[in-house]
Tab-separated table of C-alpha atoms and ligand atoms in Angstrom:
chain	number	residue	atom	x	y	z
A	819	MET	CA	-0.011	-0.100	0.102
A	820	ARG	CA	1.320	3.296	-0.935
A	821	HIS	CA	0.520	6.896	0.878
A	822	LEU	CA	1.698	9.935	-0.789
A	823	MET	CA	2.895	12.778	1.621
A	824	ASN	CA	5.641	14.375	-0.558
A	825	PRO	CA	6.300	14.762	-4.372
A	826	LEU	CA	9.083	12.703	-4.141
A	827	ASP	CA	7.398	9.753	-3.010
A	828	PHE	CA	7.112	8.963	-6.716
A	829	SER	CA	10.112	8.347	-9.301
A	830	VAL	CA	10.398	10.903	-12.333
A	831	GLU	CA	9.048	7.996	-13.948
A	832	GLU	CA	6.228	7.119	-12.126
A	833	LEU	CA	5.107	10.789	-12.299
A	834	ASP	CA	5.282	10.577	-16.342
A	835	ARG	CA	3.265	7.429	-16.161
A	836	LEU	CA	0.867	9.509	-13.989
A	837	PHE	CA	0.388	12.628	-16.196
A	838	ASP	CA	0.013	10.248	-19.124
A	839	LEU	CA	-2.952	8.617	-17.539
A	840	ALA	CA	-4.282	12.255	-16.083
A	841	ASN	CA	-4.032	13.401	-19.870
A	842	ASP	CA	-5.835	10.311	-21.313
A	843	ILE	CA	-8.118	11.026	-18.463
A	844	GLU	CA	-8.514	14.386	-20.067
A	845	LYS	CA	-9.156	13.360	-23.503
A	846	ASN	CA	-11.508	10.370	-22.823
A	847	MET	CA	-13.387	10.866	-19.369
A	848	GLY	CA	-16.064	8.419	-20.146
A	849	LYS	CA	-13.644	5.411	-20.172
A	850	TYR	CA	-13.000	5.855	-16.400
A	851	ALA	CA	-16.574	7.229	-15.390
A	852	HIS	CA	-17.165	3.336	-13.394
A	853	ALA	CA	-13.268	2.762	-12.789
A	854	CYS	CA	-14.243	3.492	-8.984
A	855	GLU	CA	-17.477	1.938	-8.593
A	856	GLY	CA	-18.224	0.682	-4.591
A	857	LYS	CA	-14.767	2.602	-3.698
A	858	LYS	CA	-15.334	5.552	-1.029
A	859	LEU	CA	-12.755	8.366	-0.924
A	860	ALA	CA	-13.142	9.941	2.891
A	861	THR	CA	-12.037	13.877	2.930
A	862	CYS	CA	-10.754	14.671	6.337
A	863	PHE	CA	-9.795	18.364	6.627
A	864	TYR	CA	-8.896	20.329	9.436
A	865	GLU	CA	-8.503	23.605	7.659
A	866	PRO	CA	-10.181	25.485	5.016
A	867	SER	CA	-9.977	24.591	1.457
A	868	THR	CA	-12.084	24.853	-1.894
A	869	ARG	CA	-10.159	23.706	-4.675
A	870	THR	CA	-8.219	21.004	-3.023
A	871	ARG	CA	-11.285	19.516	-1.307
A	872	LEU	CA	-13.668	19.825	-3.691
A	873	SER	CA	-11.531	18.328	-6.580
A	874	PHE	CA	-10.763	15.467	-4.599
A	875	GLU	CA	-14.417	14.815	-4.526
A	876	SER	CA	-15.338	15.851	-7.816
A	877	ALA	CA	-12.198	13.354	-8.847
A	878	MET	CA	-13.781	10.422	-7.326
A	879	LEU	CA	-17.494	11.418	-8.264
A	880	ASN	CA	-15.869	11.369	-11.961
A	881	LEU	CA	-14.603	7.766	-11.500
A	882	GLY	CA	-18.108	6.459	-10.217
A	883	GLY	CA	-17.009	5.952	-6.932
A	884	SER	CA	-18.874	8.084	-3.754
A	885	VAL	CA	-17.446	10.551	-1.113
A	886	ILE	CA	-17.436	10.690	3.040
A	887	GLY	CA	-15.637	13.345	4.978
A	888	PHE	CA	-15.353	16.626	6.966
A	889	SER	CA	-14.802	19.991	6.163
A	890	ASP	CA	-14.076	21.161	9.433
A	891	ALA	CA	-12.148	20.292	12.295
A	892	ASN	CA	-14.974	21.675	14.812
A	893	SER	CA	-17.363	19.661	13.186
A	894	SER	CA	-15.300	16.548	13.961
A	895	SER	CA	-14.430	14.617	17.029
A	896	ALA	CA	-11.282	16.179	16.964
A	897	SER	CA	-12.679	19.381	18.447
A	898	LYS	CA	-13.066	16.340	21.873
A	899	GLY	CA	-9.509	15.878	21.464
A	900	GLU	CA	-9.217	12.928	19.453
A	901	SER	CA	-5.589	12.299	18.007
A	902	VAL	CA	-5.264	11.849	14.169
A	903	SER	CA	-4.163	8.195	14.346
A	904	ASP	CA	-7.364	7.231	16.073
A	905	THR	CA	-9.316	9.185	13.563
A	906	ILE	CA	-7.590	7.652	10.191
A	907	ARG	CA	-8.124	4.183	12.160
A	908	VAL	CA	-11.738	4.975	12.284
A	909	ILE	CA	-11.710	6.286	8.881
A	910	SER	CA	-9.986	3.174	7.514
A	911	CYS	CA	-13.080	0.840	8.625
A	912	PHE	CA	-15.123	3.579	6.411
A	913	ALA	CA	-13.705	4.492	3.280
A	914	ASP	CA	-10.890	2.970	0.668
A	915	ILE	CA	-8.780	6.114	0.635
A	916	CYS	CA	-8.272	9.236	2.381
A	917	ALA	CA	-7.235	12.993	1.347
A	918	MET	CA	-6.136	14.491	4.622
A	919	ARG	CA	-5.311	18.447	4.981
A	920	HIS	CA	-4.016	19.326	8.558
A	921	PRO	CA	-2.630	22.377	10.031
A	922	LYS	CA	0.290	20.725	11.514
A	923	GLU	CA	3.311	20.200	9.565
A	924	GLY	CA	3.495	15.893	9.661
A	925	ALA	CA	0.135	15.163	10.583
A	926	PRO	CA	-1.117	13.370	7.178
A	927	MET	CA	2.394	11.278	7.929
A	928	VAL	CA	1.267	10.263	11.240
A	929	ALA	CA	-2.196	9.302	10.023
A	930	ALA	CA	-0.163	7.196	7.293
A	931	SER	CA	1.584	5.424	9.984
A	932	ARG	CA	-1.600	4.352	11.412
A	933	SER	CA	-3.954	3.481	8.402
A	934	SER	CA	-4.507	0.444	6.656
A	935	ILE	CA	-5.981	2.833	3.817
A	936	PRO	CA	-3.716	4.984	1.341
A	937	VAL	CA	-3.605	8.635	2.809
A	938	ILE	CA	-3.008	11.425	0.582
A	939	ASN	CA	-1.350	14.737	1.898
A	940	ALA	CA	-4.010	17.317	1.063
A	941	GLY	CA	-1.585	19.835	2.376
A	942	ASP	CA	-0.023	20.078	5.978
A	943	GLY	CA	0.927	23.264	7.598
A	944	GLY	CA	3.676	25.459	5.793
A	945	HIS	CA	5.211	22.203	4.707
A	946	GLN	CA	3.970	20.296	1.816
A	947	HIS	CA	1.143	20.491	-0.337
A	948	PRO	CA	2.068	17.611	-3.075
A	949	THR	CA	-1.238	16.981	-4.804
A	950	GLN	CA	-0.970	20.823	-5.818
A	951	THR	CA	2.592	20.027	-7.150
A	952	LEU	CA	1.294	17.477	-9.395
A	953	THR	CA	-1.377	19.549	-10.965
A	954	ASP	CA	1.192	22.305	-11.426
A	955	LEU	CA	3.352	19.964	-13.098
A	956	LEU	CA	0.859	18.498	-15.129
A	957	THR	CA	-0.057	22.109	-16.132
A	958	ILE	CA	3.289	23.040	-16.951
A	959	ARG	CA	3.958	19.694	-19.214
A	960	SER	CA	0.262	19.898	-20.830
A	961	LEU	CA	0.600	23.516	-22.054
A	962	LYS	CA	4.293	23.739	-22.936
A	963	GLY	CA	5.358	20.098	-23.851
A	964	ARG	CA	8.213	19.734	-21.261
A	965	LEU	CA	9.284	20.181	-17.575
A	966	ASN	CA	13.092	20.872	-18.448
A	967	ASN	CA	14.834	23.856	-19.239
A	968	PHE	CA	12.911	26.898	-17.864
A	969	THR	CA	13.692	29.769	-15.918
A	970	ILE	CA	11.179	29.850	-13.227
A	971	GLY	CA	10.083	32.921	-10.946
A	972	LEU	CA	8.328	32.294	-7.733
A	973	CYS	CA	6.899	35.359	-6.243
A	974	GLY	CA	5.553	36.251	-2.748
A	975	ASP	CA	5.236	34.404	-0.066
A	976	LEU	CA	8.084	32.135	-0.153
A	977	LYS	CA	8.619	31.409	3.561
A	978	PHE	CA	5.306	30.356	4.439
A	979	GLY	CA	4.138	29.170	0.925
A	980	ARG	CA	3.919	25.483	1.058
A	981	THR	CA	3.282	25.131	-2.360
A	982	VAL	CA	6.350	26.791	-3.230
A	983	HIS	CA	8.262	24.245	-1.246
A	984	SER	CA	6.981	21.007	-2.925
A	985	LEU	CA	7.351	22.858	-6.322
A	986	ILE	CA	11.049	23.407	-5.840
A	987	ASN	CA	11.650	20.169	-4.338
A	988	ALA	CA	9.627	18.482	-7.522
A	989	LEU	CA	11.413	20.483	-10.183
A	990	VAL	CA	15.297	20.109	-8.840
A	991	ARG	CA	15.036	16.588	-10.402
A	992	TYR	CA	14.538	17.892	-13.778
A	993	GLU	CA	17.395	19.227	-16.116
A	994	GLY	CA	17.932	22.933	-16.939
A	995	ILE	CA	15.787	24.080	-14.169
A	996	LYS	CA	16.908	27.752	-12.897
A	997	PHE	CA	15.186	29.209	-10.000
A	998	ILE	CA	14.326	33.255	-9.400
A	999	PHE	CA	12.673	33.500	-5.735
A	1000	ILE	CA	11.318	37.328	-6.142
A	1001	SER	CA	10.219	37.766	-2.192
A	1002	PRO	CA	10.336	40.689	0.655
A	1003	GLU	CA	13.221	39.846	2.842
A	1004	GLU	CA	10.715	38.769	5.601
A	1005	LEU	CA	9.263	36.298	3.049
A	1006	LYS	CA	12.299	34.636	1.370
A	1007	VAL	CA	12.749	31.079	1.086
A	1008	PRO	CA	13.870	29.172	3.852
A	1009	ASP	CA	17.263	27.831	4.199
A	1010	TYR	CA	17.035	24.421	3.756
A	1011	ILE	CA	15.839	24.700	0.564
A	1012	THR	CA	18.365	27.211	-0.685
A	1013	ASP	CA	21.149	24.762	1.147
A	1014	MET	CA	19.467	22.072	-0.766
A	1015	LEU	CA	19.883	23.801	-4.441
A	1016	LYS	CA	23.257	24.830	-3.571
A	1017	GLU	CA	24.220	21.216	-2.662
A	1018	LYS	CA	22.598	20.085	-5.806
A	1019	ASN	CA	24.494	22.992	-7.812
A	1020	ILE	CA	21.223	24.148	-9.049
A	1021	PRO	CA	21.596	27.782	-9.954
A	1022	TYR	CA	19.059	29.996	-8.256
A	1023	GLU	CA	19.020	33.681	-7.587
A	1024	GLU	CA	17.055	35.979	-4.603
A	1025	VAL	CA	15.525	39.267	-5.928
A	1026	ILE	CA	12.948	41.649	-4.330
A	1027	ARG	CA	11.824	43.408	-7.691
A	1028	LEU	CA	9.247	41.680	-10.077
A	1029	GLU	CA	9.827	43.973	-12.755
A	1030	ASP	CA	13.168	43.826	-12.952
A	1031	THR	CA	13.193	39.659	-13.695
A	1032	MET	CA	10.043	39.418	-15.999
A	1033	PRO	CA	11.401	39.848	-19.397
A	1034	GLU	CA	13.952	36.232	-18.152
A	1035	LEU	CA	10.985	34.031	-17.036
A	1036	ASP	CA	9.431	31.393	-18.847
A	1037	LEU	CA	6.932	30.306	-16.367
A	1038	LEU	CA	5.896	32.526	-13.030
A	1039	TYR	CA	4.492	31.496	-10.270
A	1040	MET	CA	2.642	34.003	-8.189
A	1041	THR	CA	1.223	33.476	-4.746
A	1042	ARG	CA	-0.535	34.641	-1.792
A	1043	VAL	CA	0.569	36.153	1.238
A	1044	GLN	CA	-0.603	33.432	3.526
A	1045	ARG	CA	-2.337	35.211	6.199
A	1046	GLU	CA	-3.028	32.516	8.378
A	1047	ARG	CA	0.806	31.296	9.325
A	1048	PHE	CA	1.586	35.292	10.342
A	1049	PHE	CA	2.359	35.631	14.403
A	1050	ASN	CA	0.969	39.371	14.081
A	1051	GLU	CA	-1.629	41.141	11.639
A	1052	GLU	CA	0.415	44.266	11.563
A	1053	ASP	CA	3.636	42.182	9.522
A	1054	TYR	CA	0.613	40.810	7.402
A	1055	VAL	CA	-0.902	44.292	6.162
A	1056	ARG	CA	2.464	45.251	5.592
A	1057	LEU	CA	3.641	43.018	3.193
A	1058	LYS	CA	0.183	41.606	1.657
A	1059	ASP	CA	0.070	43.975	-1.391
A	1060	PHE	CA	3.844	43.829	-2.188
A	1061	TYR	CA	3.589	42.756	-5.545
A	1062	ILE	CA	0.728	42.839	-7.552
A	1063	LEU	CA	1.055	41.252	-11.515
A	1064	ASP	CA	-0.825	43.677	-13.673
A	1065	LYS	CA	-1.257	44.401	-17.096
A	1066	ALA	CA	2.045	46.760	-17.144
A	1067	LYS	CA	3.946	44.401	-15.821
A	1068	MET	CA	2.756	41.782	-18.142
A	1069	GLU	CA	3.814	43.870	-20.830
A	1070	LEU	CA	7.411	42.628	-20.007
A	1071	ALA	CA	7.508	39.401	-19.971
A	1072	LYS	CA	7.928	37.000	-22.615
A	1073	PRO	CA	5.021	36.495	-25.036
A	1074	ASP	CA	4.894	32.649	-24.172
A	1075	MET	CA	5.964	33.226	-20.442
A	1076	MET	CA	2.915	31.482	-18.903
A	1077	VAL	CA	1.528	32.748	-15.442
A	1078	LEU	CA	0.550	30.286	-12.758
A	1079	HIS	CA	-0.818	30.350	-9.195
A	1080	PRO	CA	-1.986	27.594	-6.712
A	1081	LEU	CA	-5.454	29.835	-5.859
A	1082	PRO	CA	-7.104	31.631	-3.585
A	1083	ARG	CA	-6.008	34.929	-5.233
A	1084	VAL	CA	-6.524	37.959	-3.255
A	1085	ASN	CA	-4.611	41.057	-4.557
A	1086	GLU	CA	-1.513	39.509	-6.050
A	1087	ILE	CA	-2.806	39.109	-9.568
A	1088	SER	CA	-4.841	41.943	-10.813
A	1089	VAL	CA	-8.355	40.333	-12.320
A	1090	GLU	CA	-7.128	42.904	-15.521
A	1091	VAL	CA	-4.688	40.237	-15.981
A	1092	ASP	CA	-7.256	36.965	-16.322
A	1093	ASP	CA	-8.085	37.258	-20.036
A	1094	ASP	CA	-4.047	37.227	-21.034
A	1095	PRO	CA	-3.264	34.323	-22.825
A	1096	ARG	CA	-0.358	33.305	-20.698
A	1097	ALA	CA	-2.695	33.326	-17.663
A	1098	ALA	CA	-2.767	29.958	-16.382
A	1099	TYR	CA	-3.867	29.377	-13.503
A	1100	PHE	CA	-7.857	28.786	-13.797
A	1101	LYS	CA	-6.655	25.957	-16.175
A	1102	GLN	CA	-4.619	24.865	-13.582
A	1103	VAL	CA	-7.507	24.050	-11.667
A	1104	GLN	CA	-8.964	21.887	-13.804
A	1105	TYR	CA	-5.953	20.139	-14.182
A	1106	GLY	CA	-6.141	19.265	-10.832
A	1107	VAL	CA	-9.027	17.111	-11.296
A	1108	TYR	CA	-7.559	15.363	-14.079
A	1109	VAL	CA	-4.349	14.477	-11.742
A	1110	ARG	CA	-6.162	14.068	-8.468
A	1111	MET	CA	-8.530	11.340	-10.888
A	1112	ALA	CA	-4.970	9.930	-11.752
A	1113	LEU	CA	-3.673	9.408	-8.410
A	1114	ILE	CA	-6.873	8.082	-6.842
A	1115	LEU	CA	-6.813	4.622	-9.437
A	1116	THR	CA	-2.851	4.853	-9.240
A	1117	LEU	CA	-2.956	4.613	-5.302
A	1118	LEU	CA	-5.959	2.440	-5.668
A	1119	GLU	CA	-4.086	0.420	-7.689
A	1120	THR	CA	-6.849	0.210	-10.493
A	1121	ASP	CA	-6.065	-1.890	-13.595
A	1122	THR	CA	-6.865	1.068	-15.989
A	1123	ASP	CA	-5.529	-0.779	-18.848
A	1124	SER	CA	-8.962	-3.224	-18.841
A	1125	LEU	CA	-11.000	-0.166	-18.988
A	1126	THR	CA	-12.687	0.323	-22.266
B	182	CP	N1	-4.236	25.437	-3.698
B	182	CP	C1	-5.295	25.237	-2.909
B	182	CP	O1	-4.660	24.196	-2.076
B	182	CP	O2	-6.260	25.546	-2.556
B	182	CP	P1	-7.541	25.585	-1.220
B	182	CP	O3	-6.859	25.902	-0.284
B	182	CP	O4	-8.928	26.024	-2.059
B	182	CP	O5	-7.753	24.280	-1.536
């Protein structure tokens, strides 16, 4: 039995197979409509979510399965003091696979160690968000045709943004990637990430101004300032509008630069950018459903070759 805690849990070859499956699902949705009949997904979300929870639920329903779960820790027995270990043992009696989001780093890992069903980390604190990374990689591969030889700018809250940490971890396995980290001093990418890049001899730069670096980028990954992880509101208010991607900044970019964002967006991308053909963040949401369908099929060890 396999779990997904970190994008590195899958080899590059396994990811390729997963993305091939996701692209086949995109083209032949009907073929997969009954693939998980009789199976149940539990979504255990101890933190708010729109995309991740609903795209997991949509993915399972598209596969003919059903969904149970909770979307708020206060409506679960966690509010009475039940541990994650006990909760997953209980959920294992009800469901075939579980997607868990938790504010504490490592909580889904604890759940996986006590679980008799596959557990998927749907975001743990400021640590990792592997299914967002699968979504990001599938979007890039599908729209650009490759996952190598890019200069990627990651902009915004690089300190607390778990999607950023997961994506960097995943991209270092591909050739010819250069990272440009664009953030205010207070929200710089953690040292453990820059140490890892130095160790692997992967080029990166850390800059403050987005405008200066726009012409160089093949991909721009915008992120929101993570209000829920700040210790005081004053710092959040000071930093929240540090970057706003607007039409004027987009004019500095390459004609085929792609803008990604894990969403939700607050102010960091002006709505006037939404109609720019380079804005890929809503397509990204759709790819999230395909890749979660592929992931559920893979972790449930479904024989997809026998589907017609
Ligand atoms: N991208 C993402 O994780 O969105 P939600 O918080 O809405 O799930």
